[in-house]
Coordinates of N, CA and C in Angstrom, one line a residue:
Chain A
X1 N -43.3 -29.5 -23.9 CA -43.1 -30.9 -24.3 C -41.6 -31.2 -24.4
X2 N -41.1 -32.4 -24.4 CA -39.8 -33.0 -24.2 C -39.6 -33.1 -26.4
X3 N -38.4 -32.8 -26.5 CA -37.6 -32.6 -27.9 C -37.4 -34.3 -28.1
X4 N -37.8 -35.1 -29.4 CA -37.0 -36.1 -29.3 C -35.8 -36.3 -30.7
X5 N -34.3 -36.0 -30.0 CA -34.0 -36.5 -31.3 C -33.6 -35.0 -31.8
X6 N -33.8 -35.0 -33.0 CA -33.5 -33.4 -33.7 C -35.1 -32.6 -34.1
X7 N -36.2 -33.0 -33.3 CA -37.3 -33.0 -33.7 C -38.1 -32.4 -32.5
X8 N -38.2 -30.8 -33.2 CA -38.9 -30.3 -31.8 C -40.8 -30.4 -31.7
X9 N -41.2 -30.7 -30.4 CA -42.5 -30.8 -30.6 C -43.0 -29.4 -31.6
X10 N -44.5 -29.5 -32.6 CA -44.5 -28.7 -32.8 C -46.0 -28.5 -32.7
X11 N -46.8 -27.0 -32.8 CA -48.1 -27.2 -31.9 C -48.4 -26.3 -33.4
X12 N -49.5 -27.1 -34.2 CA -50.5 -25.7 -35.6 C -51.5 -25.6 -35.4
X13 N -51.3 -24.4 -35.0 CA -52.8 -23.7 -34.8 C -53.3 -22.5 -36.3
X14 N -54.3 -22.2 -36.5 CA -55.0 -21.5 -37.1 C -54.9 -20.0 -36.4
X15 N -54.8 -19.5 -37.5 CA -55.0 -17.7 -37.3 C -55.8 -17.2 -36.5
X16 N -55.8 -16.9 -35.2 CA -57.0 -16.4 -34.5 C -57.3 -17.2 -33.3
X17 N -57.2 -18.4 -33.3 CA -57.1 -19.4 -32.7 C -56.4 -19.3 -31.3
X18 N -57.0 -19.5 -30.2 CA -55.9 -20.0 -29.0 C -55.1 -20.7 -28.8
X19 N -53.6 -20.4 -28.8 CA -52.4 -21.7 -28.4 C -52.1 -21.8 -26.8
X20 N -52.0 -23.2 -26.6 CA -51.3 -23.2 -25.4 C -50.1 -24.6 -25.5
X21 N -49.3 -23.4 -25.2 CA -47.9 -24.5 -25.2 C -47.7 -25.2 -23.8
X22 N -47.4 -26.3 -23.7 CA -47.1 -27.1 -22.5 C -45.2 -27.6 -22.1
X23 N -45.2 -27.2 -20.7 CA -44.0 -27.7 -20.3 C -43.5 -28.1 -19.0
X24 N -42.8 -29.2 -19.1 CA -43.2 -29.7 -17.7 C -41.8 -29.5 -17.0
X25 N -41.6 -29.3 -15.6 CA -39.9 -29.0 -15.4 C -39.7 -30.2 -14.5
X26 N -38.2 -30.1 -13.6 CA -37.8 -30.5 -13.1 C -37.4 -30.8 -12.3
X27 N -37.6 -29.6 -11.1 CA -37.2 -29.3 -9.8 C -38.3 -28.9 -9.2
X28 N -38.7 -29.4 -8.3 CA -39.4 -28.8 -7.6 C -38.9 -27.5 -6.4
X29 N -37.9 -27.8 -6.2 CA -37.5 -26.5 -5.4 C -37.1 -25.1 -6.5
X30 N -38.0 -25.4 -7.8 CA -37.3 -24.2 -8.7 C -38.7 -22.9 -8.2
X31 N -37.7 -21.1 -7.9 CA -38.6 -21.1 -7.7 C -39.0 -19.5 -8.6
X32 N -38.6 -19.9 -9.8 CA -39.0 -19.0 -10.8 C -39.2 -19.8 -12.4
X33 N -39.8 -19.1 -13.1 CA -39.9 -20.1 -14.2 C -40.4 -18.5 -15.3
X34 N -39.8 -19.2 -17.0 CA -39.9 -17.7 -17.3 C -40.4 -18.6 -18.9
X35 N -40.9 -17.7 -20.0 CA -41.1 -18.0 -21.2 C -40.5 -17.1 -21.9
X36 N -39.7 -17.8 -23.0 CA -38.6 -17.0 -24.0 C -39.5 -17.5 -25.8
X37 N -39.3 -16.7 -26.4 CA -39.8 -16.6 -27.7 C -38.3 -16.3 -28.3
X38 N -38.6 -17.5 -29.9 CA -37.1 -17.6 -30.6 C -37.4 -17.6 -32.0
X39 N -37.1 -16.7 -32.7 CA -37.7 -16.6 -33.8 C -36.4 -17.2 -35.1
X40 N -36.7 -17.9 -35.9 CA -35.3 -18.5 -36.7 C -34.1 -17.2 -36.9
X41 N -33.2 -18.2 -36.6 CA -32.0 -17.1 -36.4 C -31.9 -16.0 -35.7
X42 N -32.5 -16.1 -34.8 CA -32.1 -15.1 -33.7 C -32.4 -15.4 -32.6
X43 N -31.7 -14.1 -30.9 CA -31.8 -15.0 -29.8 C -33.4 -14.7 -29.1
X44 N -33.4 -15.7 -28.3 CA -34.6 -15.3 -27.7 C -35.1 -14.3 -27.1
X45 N -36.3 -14.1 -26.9 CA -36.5 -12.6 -26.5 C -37.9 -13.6 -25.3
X46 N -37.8 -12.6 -23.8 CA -38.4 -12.5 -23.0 C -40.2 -12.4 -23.4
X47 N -41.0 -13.2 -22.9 CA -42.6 -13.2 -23.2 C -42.9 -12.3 -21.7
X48 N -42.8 -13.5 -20.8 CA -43.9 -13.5 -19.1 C -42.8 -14.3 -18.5
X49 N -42.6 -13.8 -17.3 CA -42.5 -15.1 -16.1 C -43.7 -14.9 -15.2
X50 N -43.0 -16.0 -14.3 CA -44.0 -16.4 -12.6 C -43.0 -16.5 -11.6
X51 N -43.9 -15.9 -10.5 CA -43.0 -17.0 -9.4 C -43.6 -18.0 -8.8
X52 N -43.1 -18.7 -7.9 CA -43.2 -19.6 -7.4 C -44.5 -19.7 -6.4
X53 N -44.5 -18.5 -6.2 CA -45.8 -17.6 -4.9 C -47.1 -18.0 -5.7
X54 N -47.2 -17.5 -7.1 CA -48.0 -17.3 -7.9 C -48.5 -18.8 -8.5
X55 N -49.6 -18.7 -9.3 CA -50.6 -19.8 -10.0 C -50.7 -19.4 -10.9
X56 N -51.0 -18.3 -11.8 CA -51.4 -17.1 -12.8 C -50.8 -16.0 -13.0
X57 N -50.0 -15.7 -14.3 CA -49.8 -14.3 -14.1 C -50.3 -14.0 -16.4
X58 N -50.9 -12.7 -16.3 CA -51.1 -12.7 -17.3 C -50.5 -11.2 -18.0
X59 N -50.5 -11.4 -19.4 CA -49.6 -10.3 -20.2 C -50.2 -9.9 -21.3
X60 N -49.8 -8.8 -22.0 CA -50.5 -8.8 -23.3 C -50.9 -9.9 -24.6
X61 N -52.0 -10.3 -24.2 CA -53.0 -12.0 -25.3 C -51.9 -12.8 -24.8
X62 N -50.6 -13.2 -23.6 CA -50.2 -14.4 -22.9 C -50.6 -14.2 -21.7
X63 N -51.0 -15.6 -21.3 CA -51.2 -16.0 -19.7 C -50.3 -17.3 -19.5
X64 N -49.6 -17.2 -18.0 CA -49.1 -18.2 -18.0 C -49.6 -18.9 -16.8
X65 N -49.7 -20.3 -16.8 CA -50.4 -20.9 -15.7 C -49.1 -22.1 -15.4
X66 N -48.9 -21.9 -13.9 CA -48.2 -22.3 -12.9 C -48.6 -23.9 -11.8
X67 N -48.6 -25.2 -12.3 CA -49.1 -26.2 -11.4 C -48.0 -26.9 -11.0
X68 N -47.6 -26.1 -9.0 CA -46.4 -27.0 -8.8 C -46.7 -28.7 -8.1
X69 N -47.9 -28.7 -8.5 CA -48.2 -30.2 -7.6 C -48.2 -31.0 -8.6
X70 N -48.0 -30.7 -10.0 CA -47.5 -31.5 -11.1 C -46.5 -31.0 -11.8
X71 N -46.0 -30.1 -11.4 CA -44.6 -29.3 -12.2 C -45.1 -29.2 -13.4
X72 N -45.8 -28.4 -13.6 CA -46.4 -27.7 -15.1 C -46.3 -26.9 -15.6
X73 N -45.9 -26.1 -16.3 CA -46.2 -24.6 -16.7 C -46.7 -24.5 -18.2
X74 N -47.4 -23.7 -18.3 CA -48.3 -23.3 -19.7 C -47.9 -22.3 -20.1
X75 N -47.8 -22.1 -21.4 CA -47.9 -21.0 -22.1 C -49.3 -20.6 -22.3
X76 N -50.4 -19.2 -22.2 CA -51.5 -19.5 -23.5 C -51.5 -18.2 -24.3
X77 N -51.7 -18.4 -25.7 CA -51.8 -16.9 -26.3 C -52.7 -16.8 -26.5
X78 N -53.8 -15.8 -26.8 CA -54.9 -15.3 -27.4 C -55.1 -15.1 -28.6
X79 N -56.0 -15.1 -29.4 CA -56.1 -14.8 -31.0 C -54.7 -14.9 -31.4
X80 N -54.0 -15.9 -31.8 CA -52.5 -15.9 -32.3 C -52.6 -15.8 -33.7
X81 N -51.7 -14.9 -34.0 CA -51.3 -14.2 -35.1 C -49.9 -14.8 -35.8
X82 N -49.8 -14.7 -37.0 CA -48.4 -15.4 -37.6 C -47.4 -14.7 -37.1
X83 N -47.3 -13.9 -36.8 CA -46.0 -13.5 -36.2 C -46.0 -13.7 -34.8
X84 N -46.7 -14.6 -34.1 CA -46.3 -15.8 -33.2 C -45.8 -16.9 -33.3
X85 N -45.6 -17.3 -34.7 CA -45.0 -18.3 -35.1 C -43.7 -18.3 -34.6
X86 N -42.5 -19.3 -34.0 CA -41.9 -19.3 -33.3 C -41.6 -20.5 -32.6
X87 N -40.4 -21.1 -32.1 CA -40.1 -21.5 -30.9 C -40.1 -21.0 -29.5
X88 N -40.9 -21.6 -28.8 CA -41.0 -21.2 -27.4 C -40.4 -22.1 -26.4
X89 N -39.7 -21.6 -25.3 CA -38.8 -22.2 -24.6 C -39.3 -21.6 -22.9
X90 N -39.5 -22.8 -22.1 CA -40.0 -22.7 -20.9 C -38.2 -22.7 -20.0
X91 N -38.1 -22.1 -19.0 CA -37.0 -21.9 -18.5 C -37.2 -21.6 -17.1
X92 N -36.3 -22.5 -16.4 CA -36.6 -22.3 -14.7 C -35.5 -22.0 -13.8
X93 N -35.2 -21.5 -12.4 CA -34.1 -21.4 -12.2 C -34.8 -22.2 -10.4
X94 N -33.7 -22.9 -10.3 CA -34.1 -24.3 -9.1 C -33.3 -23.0 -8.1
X95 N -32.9 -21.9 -7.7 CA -32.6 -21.6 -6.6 C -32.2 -21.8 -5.6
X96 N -30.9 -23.5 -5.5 CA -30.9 -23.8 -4.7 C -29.6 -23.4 -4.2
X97 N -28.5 -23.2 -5.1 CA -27.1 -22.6 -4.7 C -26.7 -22.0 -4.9
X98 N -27.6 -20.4 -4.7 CA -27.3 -19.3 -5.2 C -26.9 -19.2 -6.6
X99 N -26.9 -19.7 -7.6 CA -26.5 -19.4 -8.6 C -28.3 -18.8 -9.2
X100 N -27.7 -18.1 -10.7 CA -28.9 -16.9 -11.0 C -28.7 -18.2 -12.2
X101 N -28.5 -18.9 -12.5 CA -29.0 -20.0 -14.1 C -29.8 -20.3 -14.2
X102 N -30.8 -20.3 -15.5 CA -31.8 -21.0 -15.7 C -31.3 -22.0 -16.4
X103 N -32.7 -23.3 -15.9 CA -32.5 -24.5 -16.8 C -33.6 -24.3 -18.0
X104 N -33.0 -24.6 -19.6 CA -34.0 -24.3 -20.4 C -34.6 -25.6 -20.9
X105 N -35.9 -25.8 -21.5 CA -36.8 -26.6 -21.9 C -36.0 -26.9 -23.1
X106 N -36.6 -27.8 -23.4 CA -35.9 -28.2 -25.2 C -36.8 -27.6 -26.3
X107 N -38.1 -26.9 -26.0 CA -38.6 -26.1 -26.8 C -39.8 -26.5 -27.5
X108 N -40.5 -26.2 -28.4 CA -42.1 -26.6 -28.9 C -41.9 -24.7 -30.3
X109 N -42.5 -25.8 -31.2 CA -42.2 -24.9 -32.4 C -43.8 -25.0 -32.2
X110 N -44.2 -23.2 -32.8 CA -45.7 -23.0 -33.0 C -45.5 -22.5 -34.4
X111 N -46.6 -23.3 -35.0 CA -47.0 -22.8 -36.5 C -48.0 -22.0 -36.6
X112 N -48.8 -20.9 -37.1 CA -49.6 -20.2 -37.3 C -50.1 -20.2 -38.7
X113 N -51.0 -21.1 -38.9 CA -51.9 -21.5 -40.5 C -52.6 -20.2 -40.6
X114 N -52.3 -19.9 -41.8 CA -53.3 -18.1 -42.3 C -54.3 -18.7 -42.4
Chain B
X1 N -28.9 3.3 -26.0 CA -29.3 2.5 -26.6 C -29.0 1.3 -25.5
X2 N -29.5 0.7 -25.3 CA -29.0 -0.4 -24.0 C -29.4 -1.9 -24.5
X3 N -28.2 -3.0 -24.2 CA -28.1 -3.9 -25.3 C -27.6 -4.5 -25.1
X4 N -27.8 -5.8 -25.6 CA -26.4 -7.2 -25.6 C -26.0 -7.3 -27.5
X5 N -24.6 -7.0 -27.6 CA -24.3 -7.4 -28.7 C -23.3 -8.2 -29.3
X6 N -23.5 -8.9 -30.2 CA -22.2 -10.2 -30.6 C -22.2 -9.9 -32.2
X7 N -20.7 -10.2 -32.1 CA -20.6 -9.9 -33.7 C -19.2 -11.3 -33.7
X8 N -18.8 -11.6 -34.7 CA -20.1 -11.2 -36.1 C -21.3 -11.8 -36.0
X9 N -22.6 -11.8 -36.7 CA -23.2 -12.7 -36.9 C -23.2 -14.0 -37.7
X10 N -22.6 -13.9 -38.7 CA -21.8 -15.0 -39.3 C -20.5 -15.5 -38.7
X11 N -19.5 -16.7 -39.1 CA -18.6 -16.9 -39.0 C -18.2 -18.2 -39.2
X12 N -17.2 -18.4 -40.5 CA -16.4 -19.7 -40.9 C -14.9 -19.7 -40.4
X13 N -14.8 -20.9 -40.2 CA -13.4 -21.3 -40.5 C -12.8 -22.6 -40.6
X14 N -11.7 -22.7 -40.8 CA -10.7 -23.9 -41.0 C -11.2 -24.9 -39.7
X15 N -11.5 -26.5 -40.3 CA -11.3 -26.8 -39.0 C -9.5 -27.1 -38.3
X16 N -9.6 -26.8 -36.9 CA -8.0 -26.9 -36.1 C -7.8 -25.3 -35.9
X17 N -8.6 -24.4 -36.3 CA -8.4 -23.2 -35.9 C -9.2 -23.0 -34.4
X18 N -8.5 -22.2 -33.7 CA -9.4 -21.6 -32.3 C -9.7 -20.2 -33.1
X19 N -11.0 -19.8 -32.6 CA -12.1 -18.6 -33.1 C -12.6 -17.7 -31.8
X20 N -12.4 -16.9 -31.7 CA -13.3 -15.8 -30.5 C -14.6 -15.0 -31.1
X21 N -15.5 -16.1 -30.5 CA -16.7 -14.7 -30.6 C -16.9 -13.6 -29.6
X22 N -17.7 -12.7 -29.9 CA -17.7 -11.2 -29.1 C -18.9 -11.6 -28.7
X23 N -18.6 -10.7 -26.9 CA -20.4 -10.7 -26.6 C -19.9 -9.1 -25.8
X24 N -20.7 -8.4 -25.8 CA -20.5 -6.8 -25.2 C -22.4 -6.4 -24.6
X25 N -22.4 -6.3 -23.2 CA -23.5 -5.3 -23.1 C -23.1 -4.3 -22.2
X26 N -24.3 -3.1 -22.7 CA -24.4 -2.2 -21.8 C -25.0 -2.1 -20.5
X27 N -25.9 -3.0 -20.4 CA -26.8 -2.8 -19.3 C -26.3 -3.0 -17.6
X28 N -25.2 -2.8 -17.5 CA -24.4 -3.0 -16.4 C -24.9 -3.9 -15.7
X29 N -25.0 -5.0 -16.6 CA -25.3 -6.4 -15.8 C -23.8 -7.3 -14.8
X30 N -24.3 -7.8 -14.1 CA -23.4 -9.2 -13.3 C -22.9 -9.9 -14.4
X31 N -24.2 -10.8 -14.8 CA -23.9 -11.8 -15.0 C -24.0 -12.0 -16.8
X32 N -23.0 -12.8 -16.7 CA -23.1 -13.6 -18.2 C -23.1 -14.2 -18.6
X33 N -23.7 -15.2 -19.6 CA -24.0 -16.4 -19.9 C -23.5 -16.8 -21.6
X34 N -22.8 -18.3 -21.6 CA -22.6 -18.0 -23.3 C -23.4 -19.9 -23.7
X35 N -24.4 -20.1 -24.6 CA -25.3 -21.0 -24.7 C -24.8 -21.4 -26.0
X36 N -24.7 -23.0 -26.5 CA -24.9 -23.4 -27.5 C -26.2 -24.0 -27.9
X37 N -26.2 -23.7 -29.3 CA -28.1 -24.3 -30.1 C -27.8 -24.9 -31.2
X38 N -27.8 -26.1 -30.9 CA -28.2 -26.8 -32.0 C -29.4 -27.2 -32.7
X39 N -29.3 -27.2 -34.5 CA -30.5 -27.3 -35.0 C -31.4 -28.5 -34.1
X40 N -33.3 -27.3 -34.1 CA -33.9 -28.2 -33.3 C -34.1 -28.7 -32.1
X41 N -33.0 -27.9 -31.5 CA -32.7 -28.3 -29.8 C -32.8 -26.7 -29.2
X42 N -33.0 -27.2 -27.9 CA -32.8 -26.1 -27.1 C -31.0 -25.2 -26.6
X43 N -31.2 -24.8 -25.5 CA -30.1 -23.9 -25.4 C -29.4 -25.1 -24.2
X44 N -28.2 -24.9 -24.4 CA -27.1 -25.9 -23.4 C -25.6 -24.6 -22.9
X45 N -25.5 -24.8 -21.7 CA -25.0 -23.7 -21.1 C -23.5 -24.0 -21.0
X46 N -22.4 -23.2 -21.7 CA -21.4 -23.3 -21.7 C -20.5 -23.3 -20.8
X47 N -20.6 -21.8 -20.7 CA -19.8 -21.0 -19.5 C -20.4 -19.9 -19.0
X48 N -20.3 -19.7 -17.5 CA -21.3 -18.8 -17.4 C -20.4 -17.1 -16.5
X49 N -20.4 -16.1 -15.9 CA -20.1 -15.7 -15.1 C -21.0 -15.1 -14.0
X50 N -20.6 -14.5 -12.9 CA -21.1 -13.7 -11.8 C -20.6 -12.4 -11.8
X51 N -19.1 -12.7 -12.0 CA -18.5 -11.2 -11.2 C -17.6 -11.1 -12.5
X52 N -17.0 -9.7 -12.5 CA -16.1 -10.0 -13.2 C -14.5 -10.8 -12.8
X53 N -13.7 -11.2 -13.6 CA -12.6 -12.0 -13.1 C -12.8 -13.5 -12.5
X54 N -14.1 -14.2 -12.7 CA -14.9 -15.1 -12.2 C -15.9 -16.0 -13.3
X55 N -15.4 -17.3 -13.7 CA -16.4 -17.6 -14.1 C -16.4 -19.1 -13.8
X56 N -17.6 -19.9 -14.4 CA -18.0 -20.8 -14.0 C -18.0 -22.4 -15.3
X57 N -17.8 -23.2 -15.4 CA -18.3 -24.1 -15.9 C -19.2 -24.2 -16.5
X58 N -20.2 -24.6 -17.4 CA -21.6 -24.8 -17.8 C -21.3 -26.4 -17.7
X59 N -22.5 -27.1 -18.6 CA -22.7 -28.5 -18.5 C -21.8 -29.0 -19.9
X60 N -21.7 -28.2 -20.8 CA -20.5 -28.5 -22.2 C -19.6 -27.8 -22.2
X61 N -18.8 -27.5 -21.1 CA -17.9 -26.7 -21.2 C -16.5 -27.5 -22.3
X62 N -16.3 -28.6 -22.6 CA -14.8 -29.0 -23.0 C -14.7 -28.6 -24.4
X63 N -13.3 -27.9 -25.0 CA -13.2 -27.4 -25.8 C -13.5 -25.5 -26.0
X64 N -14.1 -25.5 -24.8 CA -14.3 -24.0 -25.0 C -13.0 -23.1 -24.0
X65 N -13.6 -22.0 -23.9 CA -12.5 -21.3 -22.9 C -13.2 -20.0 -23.0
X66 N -13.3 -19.0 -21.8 CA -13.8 -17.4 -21.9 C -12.9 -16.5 -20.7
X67 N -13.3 -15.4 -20.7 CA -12.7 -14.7 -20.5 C -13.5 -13.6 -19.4
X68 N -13.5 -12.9 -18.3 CA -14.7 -12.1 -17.5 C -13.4 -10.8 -17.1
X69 N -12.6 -10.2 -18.3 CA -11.5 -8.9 -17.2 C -12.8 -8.1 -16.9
X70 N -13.3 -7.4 -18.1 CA -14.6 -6.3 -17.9 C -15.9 -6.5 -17.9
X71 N -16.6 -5.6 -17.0 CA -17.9 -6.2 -16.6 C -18.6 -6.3 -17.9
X72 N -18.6 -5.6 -19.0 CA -19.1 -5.5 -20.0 C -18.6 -6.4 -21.0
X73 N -18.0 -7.1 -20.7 CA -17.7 -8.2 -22.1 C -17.0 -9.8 -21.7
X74 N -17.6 -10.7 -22.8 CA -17.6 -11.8 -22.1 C -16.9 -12.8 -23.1
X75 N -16.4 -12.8 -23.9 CA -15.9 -13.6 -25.0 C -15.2 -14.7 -24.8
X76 N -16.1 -15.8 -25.6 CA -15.9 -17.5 -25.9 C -15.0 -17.6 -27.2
X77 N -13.7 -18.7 -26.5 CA -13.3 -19.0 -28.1 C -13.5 -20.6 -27.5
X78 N -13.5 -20.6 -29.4 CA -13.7 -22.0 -29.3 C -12.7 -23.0 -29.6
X79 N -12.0 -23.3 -29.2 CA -10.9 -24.2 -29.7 C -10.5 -25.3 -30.3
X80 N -9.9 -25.9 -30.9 CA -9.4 -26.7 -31.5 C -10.0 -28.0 -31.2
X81 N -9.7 -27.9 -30.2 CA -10.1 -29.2 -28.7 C -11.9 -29.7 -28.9
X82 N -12.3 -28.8 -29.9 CA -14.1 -28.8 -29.6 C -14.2 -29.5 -30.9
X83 N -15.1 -30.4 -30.8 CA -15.6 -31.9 -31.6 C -16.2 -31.2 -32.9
X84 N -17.1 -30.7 -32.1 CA -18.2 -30.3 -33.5 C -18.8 -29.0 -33.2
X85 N -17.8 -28.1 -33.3 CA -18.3 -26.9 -33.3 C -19.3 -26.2 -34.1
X86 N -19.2 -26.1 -35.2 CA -20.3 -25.9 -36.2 C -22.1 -26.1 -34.9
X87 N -22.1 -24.2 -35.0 CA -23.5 -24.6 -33.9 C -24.0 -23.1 -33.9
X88 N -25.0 -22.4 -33.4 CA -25.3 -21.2 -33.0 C -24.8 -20.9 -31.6
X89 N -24.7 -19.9 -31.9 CA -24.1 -19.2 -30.1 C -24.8 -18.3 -29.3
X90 N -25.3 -18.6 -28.3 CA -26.0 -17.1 -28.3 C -25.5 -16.7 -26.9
X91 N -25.7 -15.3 -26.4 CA -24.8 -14.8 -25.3 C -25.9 -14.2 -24.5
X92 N -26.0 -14.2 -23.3 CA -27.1 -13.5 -22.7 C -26.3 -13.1 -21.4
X93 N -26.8 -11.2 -20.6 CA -26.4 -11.3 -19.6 C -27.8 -10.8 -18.4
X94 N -27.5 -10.6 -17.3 CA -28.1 -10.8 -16.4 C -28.2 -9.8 -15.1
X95 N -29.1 -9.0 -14.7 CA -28.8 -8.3 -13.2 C -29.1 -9.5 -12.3
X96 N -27.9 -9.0 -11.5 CA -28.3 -10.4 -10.2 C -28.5 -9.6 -9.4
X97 N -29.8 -8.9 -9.3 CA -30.4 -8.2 -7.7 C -32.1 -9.2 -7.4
X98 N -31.6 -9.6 -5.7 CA -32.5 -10.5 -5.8 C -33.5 -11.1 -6.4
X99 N -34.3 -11.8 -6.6 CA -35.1 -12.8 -7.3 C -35.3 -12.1 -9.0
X100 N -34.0 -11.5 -9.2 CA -34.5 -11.1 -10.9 C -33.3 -12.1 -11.5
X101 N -33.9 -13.2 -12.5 CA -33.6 -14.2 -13.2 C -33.5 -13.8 -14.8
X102 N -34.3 -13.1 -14.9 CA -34.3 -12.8 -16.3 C -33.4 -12.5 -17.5
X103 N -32.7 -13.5 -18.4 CA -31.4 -13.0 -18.7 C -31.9 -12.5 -20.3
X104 N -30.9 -11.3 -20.7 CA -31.6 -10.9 -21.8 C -30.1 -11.1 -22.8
X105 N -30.6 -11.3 -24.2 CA -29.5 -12.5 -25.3 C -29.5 -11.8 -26.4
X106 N -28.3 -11.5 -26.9 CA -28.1 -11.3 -27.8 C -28.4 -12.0 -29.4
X107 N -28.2 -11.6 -30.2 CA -28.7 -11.8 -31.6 C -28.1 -13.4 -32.4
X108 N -26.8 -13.8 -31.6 CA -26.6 -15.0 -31.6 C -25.1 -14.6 -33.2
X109 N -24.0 -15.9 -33.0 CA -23.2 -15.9 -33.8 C -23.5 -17.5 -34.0
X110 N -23.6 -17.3 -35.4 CA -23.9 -18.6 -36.1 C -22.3 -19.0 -36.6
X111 N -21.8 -19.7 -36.1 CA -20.1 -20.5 -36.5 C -20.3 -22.2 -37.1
X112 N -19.9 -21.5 -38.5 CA -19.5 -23.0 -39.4 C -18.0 -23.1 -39.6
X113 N -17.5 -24.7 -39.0 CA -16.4 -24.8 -39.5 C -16.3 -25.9 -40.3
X114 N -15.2 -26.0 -41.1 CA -15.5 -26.6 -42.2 C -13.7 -27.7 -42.6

């Protein structure tokens, strides 16, 4: 989801419960895309990526799903636990002039209700 | 132990002072990246490098300034010249062997100036 302001989307889900975070990019010639987990005060840490080849790639309780005919990418977690509470940040890298930078999302805060 | 690290993790000062934060990894990465976070927002790319002796612009570069002599260390000061520094920092670096994008980030220097 797009940040408005100082106000990051935020998604509450219940203990146990399935999350799926949503993010939409902006290149279509991007052709990697990666999910970072940010826990307050500190830096983000690596979930899953995709490539560009791929539609699906899944990880321990995350799956990430890949739609480049709408520039979409998903997060999903399985049974989410409170220590998935967090900001999640969708990140792509457009590939087009050799440079290795990703462009980062503005982020989506997950709450996790005990 | 293999790692990206920045110290301090705290850090005040006067405003009109220029400040260097530290970023050091082991992982004989290329590339390095230094990102500002403001509360609520996502990450915004400073300065970035490739090689050592080489670096690049980000999209907020004004007011900052870094440094690439050793492959292992990448340090941003912040200058006088910067509006509103008071922000998180976080440093991430990078293997650039083909299609690997994944940049891995340090613990982040939180800088209030005052």
């Amino acid at each position: 989801g797009e940040s408005v302001g100082l106000h990051l989307p935020t998604l509450s889900v219940q203990e146990g419960d399935n999350s799926i975070i949503n993010c939409a990019y902006s290149n279509s010639a991007s052709d990697y895309f990666i999910w970072y987990k940010q826990e307050s005060g500190k830096g983000p840490q690596f979930i899953i990526d995709i490539r560009s080849n791929m539609d699906k790639r899944q990880g321990q309780r995350v799956t990430v799903l890949l739609n480049k005919t709408v520039k979409h990418l998903s997060l999903q977690i399985a049974a989410t636990q409170p220590g998935d509470s967090a900001v999640y940040f969708c990140a792509e890298n457009i590939g087009m002039d050799s440079s290795y930078k990703l462009i980062f999302g503005s982020g989506t805060r997950l709450l996790v209700r005990p | 132990d293999g790692g990206i690290t920045q110290s301090p993790k705290y850090l005040f000062r006067k405003e009109g002072q220029n400040v260097t934060l530290s970023c050091e990894q082991n992982l004989n990465h290329d590339a390095m990246y230094w990102y500002r976070q403001d509360p609520g927002q996502g990450l915004r790319l400073i300065y970035y490098s490739q090689i050592v002796n080489d670096f690049q612009k980000g999209d907020i570069a004004e007011g900052y300034s870094v440094s690439r002599e050793k492959k292992e260390s990448f340090p941003l000061t912040v200058t006088s010249a910067q509006k509103n520094p008071t922000a998180f920092y976080l440093c991430a670096s990078q293997g650039v062997e083909a299609g690997n994008y994944e940049q891995y980030f340090g613990p982040g220097t939180r800088l209030t100036v005052t």
